[in-house]
């Protein structure tokens, strides 16, 4: 009888401990878990990364230097992508990708060879695919417009193992259903489709020139394009068969800049204004959700995102002094503003 009682007590204690462990909150992975990174391109000096917590209460203006001391990211911080516990920061002006732990931001490695003006990257099966503008000249777009390539990076060794030559220009890149989709900037008019398995350009879809931001939702790729002197458009490419439809923006919206798809709405910007329309709409809305006062030398926002019922705006400033990032509600009510680094250009969500 005593053995039975002892046995029952032991089982009860074991269950209590087990339940207590199951109910215990997970240990935080680092100070920068569950927040937003703001990439600051930088001016003549090094760029930086700022951090905002999801509840908007914690803020670090320069995460990388806070953690890694005197080491710098380099000139023109362009973009970021994630894989597992790591974040990869693309610094186009210095031809380097800096690898950090995404939760602690501690430096892990630097990829410094095989890159030439890197732009954007994605990850598939342990490999990163990073667009490189190569010899492209922004002051002379006719120069170097056919020598861009994708650098294929082995993320185990952090080395560029091969290149996929595109014979075209390359900018934004997106991975969907095992294929890479790449926009050509400026005067080139193709959406490039690359098969990473064969490391070859599979097809090029003519969508019109000056394509920039793109998003994918429910098998449709949405691409925003704003040709100089022409009407802006949102191009919808059905990925299963590459059929295409377009929403042509009215003249009053010439020059729309950023696109983000959130909750079945397409959000887009013009200078300092934000607009939205249903993704299935055939006409673009010209009614502002909100407008802010810019300190940018160019009078427009550079970074833009819509997430978790908020609108995030990064004002480029004058690219010589620290600038601002703003958080608004979806109806345009300001929630918070932050003084970030020089030339903020994008937001990345560290879930």
Tab-separated table of C-alpha atoms in Angstrom:
chain	number	residue	atom	x	y	z
A	1	UNK	CA	0.000	0.000	0.000
A	2	UNK	CA	2.866	2.377	0.864
A	3	UNK	CA	4.558	1.604	-2.449
A	4	UNK	CA	1.358	2.448	-4.336
A	5	UNK	CA	1.056	5.802	-2.547
A	6	UNK	CA	4.710	6.613	-3.227
A	7	UNK	CA	4.226	5.647	-6.861
A	8	UNK	CA	1.168	7.906	-7.164
A	9	UNK	CA	3.037	10.804	-5.516
A	10	UNK	CA	5.964	10.336	-7.903
A	11	UNK	CA	3.636	10.345	-10.904
A	12	UNK	CA	1.882	13.499	-9.620
A	13	UNK	CA	5.204	15.310	-9.121
A	14	UNK	CA	6.393	14.234	-12.573
A	15	UNK	CA	3.197	15.473	-14.207
A	16	UNK	CA	3.377	18.763	-12.299
A	17	UNK	CA	6.979	19.364	-13.377
A	18	UNK	CA	6.200	18.382	-16.955
A	19	UNK	CA	3.170	20.682	-17.143
A	20	UNK	CA	5.122	23.504	-15.524
A	21	UNK	CA	7.885	23.131	-18.124
A	22	UNK	CA	5.360	23.059	-20.963
A	23	UNK	CA	3.643	26.188	-19.675
A	24	UNK	CA	6.865	28.114	-19.101
A	25	UNK	CA	7.505	30.884	-21.637
A	26	UNK	CA	10.241	30.222	-24.165
A	27	UNK	CA	13.585	31.797	-23.388
A	28	UNK	CA	14.217	34.876	-25.566
A	29	UNK	CA	16.706	34.250	-28.351
A	30	UNK	CA	18.166	37.734	-28.102
A	31	UNK	CA	17.461	41.411	-27.621
A	32	UNK	CA	16.294	41.882	-31.193
A	33	UNK	CA	13.728	39.092	-31.444
A	34	UNK	CA	10.170	40.088	-32.391
A	35	UNK	CA	10.860	43.485	-33.856
A	36	UNK	CA	11.478	45.525	-36.978
A	37	UNK	CA	14.817	46.348	-38.565
A	38	UNK	CA	15.122	49.653	-40.417
A	39	UNK	CA	17.924	49.644	-42.964
A	40	UNK	CA	19.713	52.974	-43.299
A	41	UNK	CA	21.535	53.265	-46.599
A	42	UNK	CA	24.000	55.875	-45.376
A	43	UNK	CA	25.518	58.788	-47.255
A	44	UNK	CA	29.232	59.237	-47.770
A	45	UNK	CA	30.020	57.032	-44.791
A	46	UNK	CA	28.829	53.654	-43.512
A	47	UNK	CA	25.185	52.658	-43.438
A	48	UNK	CA	23.486	51.253	-40.360
A	49	UNK	CA	20.535	49.225	-39.050
A	50	UNK	CA	18.015	50.480	-36.485
A	51	UNK	CA	15.704	48.300	-34.374
A	52	UNK	CA	12.119	48.907	-33.223
A	53	UNK	CA	10.338	46.392	-30.990
A	54	UNK	CA	6.934	45.140	-32.127
A	55	UNK	CA	5.197	47.052	-29.327
A	56	UNK	CA	7.082	50.224	-30.365
A	57	UNK	CA	8.542	50.725	-26.870
A	58	UNK	CA	12.172	49.643	-27.407
A	59	UNK	CA	14.447	51.318	-29.923
A	60	UNK	CA	18.125	51.046	-30.846
A	61	UNK	CA	19.369	53.528	-33.410
A	62	UNK	CA	22.438	51.593	-34.569
A	63	UNK	CA	22.195	47.906	-33.747
A	64	UNK	CA	25.308	46.690	-35.554
A	65	UNK	CA	27.761	49.078	-33.894
A	66	UNK	CA	26.047	48.627	-30.513
A	67	UNK	CA	26.807	44.909	-30.687
A	68	UNK	CA	30.009	44.770	-32.761
A	69	UNK	CA	31.862	47.892	-31.679
A	70	UNK	CA	34.070	49.630	-34.219
A	71	UNK	CA	33.384	47.228	-37.087
A	72	UNK	CA	31.271	48.888	-39.785
A	73	UNK	CA	28.773	47.586	-42.329
A	74	UNK	CA	30.081	49.647	-45.240
A	75	UNK	CA	28.748	52.024	-47.851
A	76	UNK	CA	25.156	51.882	-49.103
A	77	UNK	CA	23.302	49.302	-47.031
A	78	UNK	CA	20.873	48.007	-49.638
A	79	UNK	CA	18.719	45.165	-48.311
A	80	UNK	CA	18.475	42.175	-45.989
A	81	UNK	CA	17.282	38.584	-46.099
A	82	UNK	CA	16.953	35.832	-43.501
A	83	UNK	CA	17.740	32.139	-43.253
A	84	UNK	CA	17.229	30.243	-40.012
A	85	UNK	CA	18.842	32.170	-37.170
A	86	UNK	CA	20.916	34.319	-39.499
A	87	UNK	CA	20.379	37.670	-41.179
A	88	UNK	CA	22.291	38.667	-44.310
A	89	UNK	CA	22.870	42.393	-44.826
A	90	UNK	CA	23.680	43.377	-48.420
A	91	UNK	CA	25.956	46.418	-48.673
A	92	UNK	CA	26.089	47.336	-52.354
A	93	UNK	CA	28.686	50.105	-52.299
A	94	UNK	CA	31.207	47.926	-50.465
A	95	UNK	CA	30.451	44.678	-52.340
A	96	UNK	CA	29.936	42.745	-49.138
A	97	UNK	CA	27.238	40.715	-47.406
A	98	UNK	CA	27.537	40.798	-43.627
A	99	UNK	CA	26.173	37.753	-41.802
A	100	UNK	CA	24.845	38.246	-38.259
A	101	UNK	CA	22.693	36.339	-35.806
A	102	UNK	CA	19.228	37.805	-36.424
A	103	UNK	CA	18.357	37.836	-32.710
A	104	UNK	CA	21.617	39.094	-31.163
A	105	UNK	CA	23.093	40.842	-34.224
A	106	UNK	CA	26.504	39.466	-33.379
A	107	UNK	CA	28.819	39.257	-36.399
A	108	UNK	CA	29.241	35.736	-37.815
A	109	UNK	CA	30.981	36.221	-41.167
A	110	UNK	CA	31.453	38.489	-44.165
A	111	UNK	CA	31.068	37.453	-47.801
A	112	UNK	CA	33.495	39.674	-49.688
A	113	UNK	CA	34.346	37.939	-52.949
A	114	UNK	CA	32.246	37.178	-56.040
A	115	UNK	CA	29.989	40.211	-55.567
A	116	UNK	CA	29.721	43.340	-57.729
A	117	UNK	CA	27.144	45.912	-56.661
A	118	UNK	CA	24.851	43.342	-54.939
A	119	UNK	CA	21.206	44.338	-54.646
A	120	UNK	CA	18.664	41.820	-53.248
A	121	UNK	CA	18.650	38.183	-52.180
A	122	UNK	CA	16.495	35.143	-51.414
A	123	UNK	CA	17.220	31.662	-50.037
A	124	UNK	CA	16.343	28.195	-51.323
A	125	UNK	CA	17.691	24.855	-50.045
A	126	UNK	CA	20.762	26.221	-48.305
A	127	UNK	CA	21.732	28.528	-51.169
A	128	UNK	CA	21.318	32.293	-51.407
A	129	UNK	CA	20.573	33.892	-54.762
A	130	UNK	CA	21.685	37.524	-54.877
A	131	UNK	CA	21.219	39.909	-57.803
A	132	UNK	CA	24.325	41.885	-58.796
A	133	UNK	CA	24.142	45.043	-60.919
A	134	UNK	CA	27.795	44.538	-61.908
A	135	UNK	CA	29.030	47.469	-64.027
A	136	UNK	CA	25.675	49.240	-64.233
A	137	UNK	CA	25.972	53.039	-64.016
A	138	UNK	CA	23.070	55.026	-62.568
A	139	UNK	CA	24.388	58.174	-64.245
A	140	UNK	CA	24.592	56.383	-67.594
A	141	UNK	CA	22.001	53.560	-67.790
A	142	UNK	CA	23.224	52.557	-71.248
A	143	UNK	CA	26.442	51.312	-69.644
A	144	UNK	CA	26.649	47.762	-68.329
A	145	UNK	CA	23.002	46.898	-68.913
A	146	UNK	CA	23.559	43.320	-70.075
A	147	UNK	CA	26.169	41.970	-67.655
A	148	UNK	CA	24.155	41.583	-64.448
A	149	UNK	CA	24.174	38.205	-62.743
A	150	UNK	CA	22.902	36.205	-59.792
A	151	UNK	CA	25.558	35.153	-57.286
A	152	UNK	CA	24.826	31.673	-55.910
A	153	UNK	CA	26.089	31.496	-52.325
A	154	UNK	CA	26.652	28.351	-50.261
A	155	UNK	CA	25.337	29.358	-46.846
A	156	UNK	CA	27.301	26.622	-45.086
A	157	UNK	CA	30.623	28.118	-46.165
A	158	UNK	CA	29.445	31.667	-46.892
A	159	UNK	CA	31.158	31.670	-50.273
A	160	UNK	CA	29.973	32.442	-53.794
A	161	UNK	CA	30.087	29.088	-55.548
A	162	UNK	CA	28.801	30.099	-58.989
A	163	UNK	CA	27.079	32.761	-61.067
A	164	UNK	CA	23.963	32.745	-63.194
A	165	UNK	CA	24.591	35.100	-66.097
A	166	UNK	CA	21.430	36.970	-67.094
A	167	UNK	CA	22.470	38.958	-70.178
A	168	UNK	CA	20.158	41.618	-68.764
A	169	UNK	CA	19.838	44.043	-65.879
A	170	UNK	CA	18.632	42.765	-62.511
A	171	UNK	CA	17.208	44.390	-59.417
A	172	UNK	CA	14.531	42.962	-57.112
A	173	UNK	CA	14.281	39.201	-56.691
A	174	UNK	CA	11.489	37.002	-55.350
A	175	UNK	CA	11.212	33.224	-54.824
A	176	UNK	CA	7.888	31.530	-55.524
A	177	UNK	CA	7.115	27.858	-56.251
A	178	UNK	CA	10.772	27.063	-56.788
A	179	UNK	CA	11.380	29.784	-59.379
A	180	UNK	CA	13.226	33.088	-59.124
A	181	UNK	CA	11.470	36.205	-60.423
A	182	UNK	CA	13.627	39.251	-61.116
A	183	UNK	CA	12.667	42.762	-62.186
A	184	UNK	CA	14.744	44.717	-64.682
A	185	UNK	CA	15.076	48.388	-63.714
A	186	UNK	CA	14.889	51.571	-65.711
A	187	UNK	CA	14.624	51.279	-69.506
A	188	UNK	CA	14.471	47.484	-69.652
A	189	UNK	CA	11.069	45.855	-69.883
A	190	UNK	CA	11.324	42.208	-68.824
A	191	UNK	CA	10.363	40.130	-65.829
A	192	UNK	CA	13.086	37.476	-65.720
A	193	UNK	CA	12.245	33.919	-64.637
A	194	UNK	CA	15.186	31.779	-63.505
A	195	UNK	CA	15.199	28.095	-62.600
A	196	UNK	CA	17.662	27.688	-59.703
A	197	UNK	CA	17.864	23.924	-60.298
A	198	UNK	CA	19.296	24.378	-63.773
A	199	UNK	CA	20.879	27.768	-62.998
A	200	UNK	CA	19.476	29.138	-66.218
A	201	UNK	CA	17.199	31.910	-67.397
A	202	UNK	CA	13.974	30.102	-68.220
A	203	UNK	CA	11.967	32.883	-69.810
A	204	UNK	CA	11.527	36.651	-69.888
A	205	UNK	CA	8.053	38.176	-69.745
A	206	UNK	CA	7.601	41.634	-71.290
A	207	UNK	CA	5.823	43.689	-68.646
A	208	UNK	CA	7.025	47.203	-69.512
A	209	UNK	CA	9.974	49.323	-68.454
A	210	UNK	CA	10.937	50.744	-65.047
A	211	UNK	CA	9.587	47.868	-62.944
A	212	UNK	CA	10.453	48.129	-59.288
A	213	UNK	CA	8.595	46.804	-56.241
A	214	UNK	CA	6.862	43.438	-56.531
A	215	UNK	CA	4.768	41.233	-54.266
A	216	UNK	CA	3.141	37.820	-54.692
A	217	UNK	CA	-0.245	36.686	-53.389
A	218	UNK	CA	-2.358	33.625	-54.246
A	219	UNK	CA	-0.330	32.734	-57.314
A	220	UNK	CA	-0.333	36.244	-58.769
A	221	UNK	CA	2.758	38.437	-58.988
A	222	UNK	CA	2.025	42.150	-58.595
A	223	UNK	CA	4.655	44.473	-60.076
A	224	UNK	CA	4.649	48.256	-59.816
A	225	UNK	CA	6.224	50.164	-62.682
A	226	UNK	CA	6.599	53.915	-63.208
A	227	UNK	CA	8.154	54.872	-66.546
A	228	UNK	CA	9.417	58.434	-66.835
A	229	UNK	CA	6.965	60.501	-68.851
A	230	UNK	CA	4.399	57.688	-69.039
A	231	UNK	CA	1.556	56.283	-66.987
A	232	UNK	CA	2.375	54.193	-63.954
A	233	UNK	CA	0.923	50.675	-63.830
A	234	UNK	CA	0.364	47.746	-61.522
A	235	UNK	CA	1.052	44.646	-63.602
A	236	UNK	CA	-0.544	41.356	-62.477
A	237	UNK	CA	1.211	38.214	-63.740
A	238	UNK	CA	-0.531	34.878	-63.147
A	239	UNK	CA	2.450	32.648	-62.412
A	240	UNK	CA	0.875	29.380	-63.574
A	241	UNK	CA	0.683	30.464	-67.207
A	242	UNK	CA	2.353	33.924	-67.249
A	243	UNK	CA	-0.832	35.622	-68.477
A	244	UNK	CA	-0.927	39.284	-67.632
A	245	UNK	CA	-3.393	42.056	-66.830
A	246	UNK	CA	-2.687	45.671	-65.913
A	247	UNK	CA	-4.187	48.471	-63.870
A	248	UNK	CA	-3.167	51.734	-65.505
A	249	UNK	CA	-2.893	54.594	-63.033
A	250	UNK	CA	-4.330	58.019	-63.928
A	251	UNK	CA	-1.997	60.881	-64.789
A	252	UNK	CA	-2.436	62.330	-61.294
A	253	UNK	CA	-0.600	59.263	-59.952
A	254	UNK	CA	2.362	59.385	-62.333
A	255	UNK	CA	5.492	58.333	-60.484
A	256	UNK	CA	4.011	56.004	-57.843
A	257	UNK	CA	6.865	54.493	-55.924
A	258	UNK	CA	6.274	51.663	-53.449
A	259	UNK	CA	3.941	48.656	-53.395
A	260	UNK	CA	2.915	46.337	-50.577
A	261	UNK	CA	0.084	43.767	-50.545
A	262	UNK	CA	-1.685	43.393	-47.221
A	263	UNK	CA	-5.089	41.880	-46.366
A	264	UNK	CA	-6.288	41.770	-49.995
A	265	UNK	CA	-5.345	45.370	-50.594
A	266	UNK	CA	-2.572	46.855	-52.675
A	267	UNK	CA	-0.974	49.816	-50.891
A	268	UNK	CA	1.097	52.226	-52.985
A	269	UNK	CA	2.748	55.603	-52.527
A	270	UNK	CA	3.290	58.827	-54.391
A	271	UNK	CA	5.784	61.274	-52.921
A	272	UNK	CA	4.515	61.638	-49.313
A	273	UNK	CA	1.042	60.131	-49.769
A	274	UNK	CA	-0.263	56.579	-49.293
A	275	UNK	CA	-3.168	55.023	-51.252
A	276	UNK	CA	-4.874	51.629	-51.314
A	277	UNK	CA	-7.113	49.607	-53.591
A	278	UNK	CA	-8.483	46.077	-53.609
A	279	UNK	CA	-6.130	43.644	-55.354
A	280	UNK	CA	-8.950	42.749	-57.761
A	281	UNK	CA	-9.786	46.357	-58.615
A	282	UNK	CA	-9.561	47.445	-62.233
A	283	UNK	CA	-9.051	51.112	-61.394
A	284	UNK	CA	-6.575	52.715	-59.000
A	285	UNK	CA	-7.837	54.758	-56.089
A	286	UNK	CA	-6.803	58.419	-56.055
A	287	UNK	CA	-8.017	58.969	-52.478
A	288	UNK	CA	-5.215	59.423	-49.944
A	289	UNK	CA	-5.181	57.321	-46.801
A	290	UNK	CA	-2.606	59.653	-45.295
A	291	UNK	CA	0.079	62.191	-46.066
A	292	UNK	CA	3.116	63.245	-44.044
A	293	UNK	CA	5.640	66.088	-44.126
A	294	UNK	CA	8.950	64.945	-45.574
A	295	UNK	CA	12.449	66.137	-44.770
A	296	UNK	CA	13.763	64.320	-47.830
A	297	UNK	CA	15.813	66.200	-50.385
A	298	UNK	CA	13.623	64.504	-52.984
A	299	UNK	CA	10.297	65.087	-51.234
A	300	UNK	CA	9.275	61.442	-50.988
A	301	UNK	CA	9.479	58.363	-48.811
A	302	UNK	CA	12.140	55.705	-49.446
A	303	UNK	CA	11.088	52.891	-47.152
A	304	UNK	CA	7.517	51.619	-47.018
A	305	UNK	CA	5.757	48.577	-45.568
A	306	UNK	CA	2.303	47.540	-44.394
A	307	UNK	CA	2.145	44.910	-41.679
A	308	UNK	CA	0.123	44.035	-38.556
A	309	UNK	CA	-2.443	46.791	-39.185
A	310	UNK	CA	0.257	49.441	-39.425
A	311	UNK	CA	1.859	51.537	-42.141
A	312	UNK	CA	5.628	51.979	-41.837
A	313	UNK	CA	7.302	54.916	-43.576
A	314	UNK	CA	11.010	55.741	-43.803
A	315	UNK	CA	11.858	59.256	-44.925
A	316	UNK	CA	15.125	59.400	-46.869
A	317	UNK	CA	16.095	62.798	-45.495
A	318	UNK	CA	19.025	64.589	-47.095
A	319	UNK	CA	21.383	61.561	-46.940
A	320	UNK	CA	23.821	63.519	-44.791
A	321	UNK	CA	22.115	63.457	-41.377
A	322	UNK	CA	19.937	61.054	-39.423
A	323	UNK	CA	16.357	60.887	-40.650
A	324	UNK	CA	12.965	59.637	-39.496
A	325	UNK	CA	10.874	56.465	-39.504
A	326	UNK	CA	7.149	56.762	-38.823
A	327	UNK	CA	4.482	54.263	-37.784
A	328	UNK	CA	0.837	54.969	-38.675
A	329	UNK	CA	-2.446	53.132	-38.298
A	330	UNK	CA	-4.161	51.896	-41.455
A	331	UNK	CA	-6.406	54.948	-41.280
A	332	UNK	CA	-3.462	57.344	-41.176
A	333	UNK	CA	-3.168	58.124	-37.455
A	334	UNK	CA	0.421	58.591	-36.296
A	335	UNK	CA	1.450	56.056	-33.631
A	336	UNK	CA	5.159	56.697	-33.238
A	337	UNK	CA	8.164	58.364	-34.837
A	338	UNK	CA	11.813	57.436	-34.492
A	339	UNK	CA	15.092	59.133	-35.385
A	340	UNK	CA	16.929	56.401	-37.287
A	341	UNK	CA	20.107	56.556	-39.378
A	342	UNK	CA	21.116	58.281	-42.596
A	343	UNK	CA	18.951	57.499	-45.623
A	344	UNK	CA	16.495	54.878	-44.271
A	345	UNK	CA	15.279	52.776	-47.206
A	346	UNK	CA	13.436	49.634	-46.030
A	347	UNK	CA	11.845	47.621	-43.221
A	348	UNK	CA	12.394	43.942	-42.329
A	349	UNK	CA	10.288	42.058	-39.797
A	350	UNK	CA	12.152	39.722	-37.436
A	351	UNK	CA	9.430	37.248	-36.404
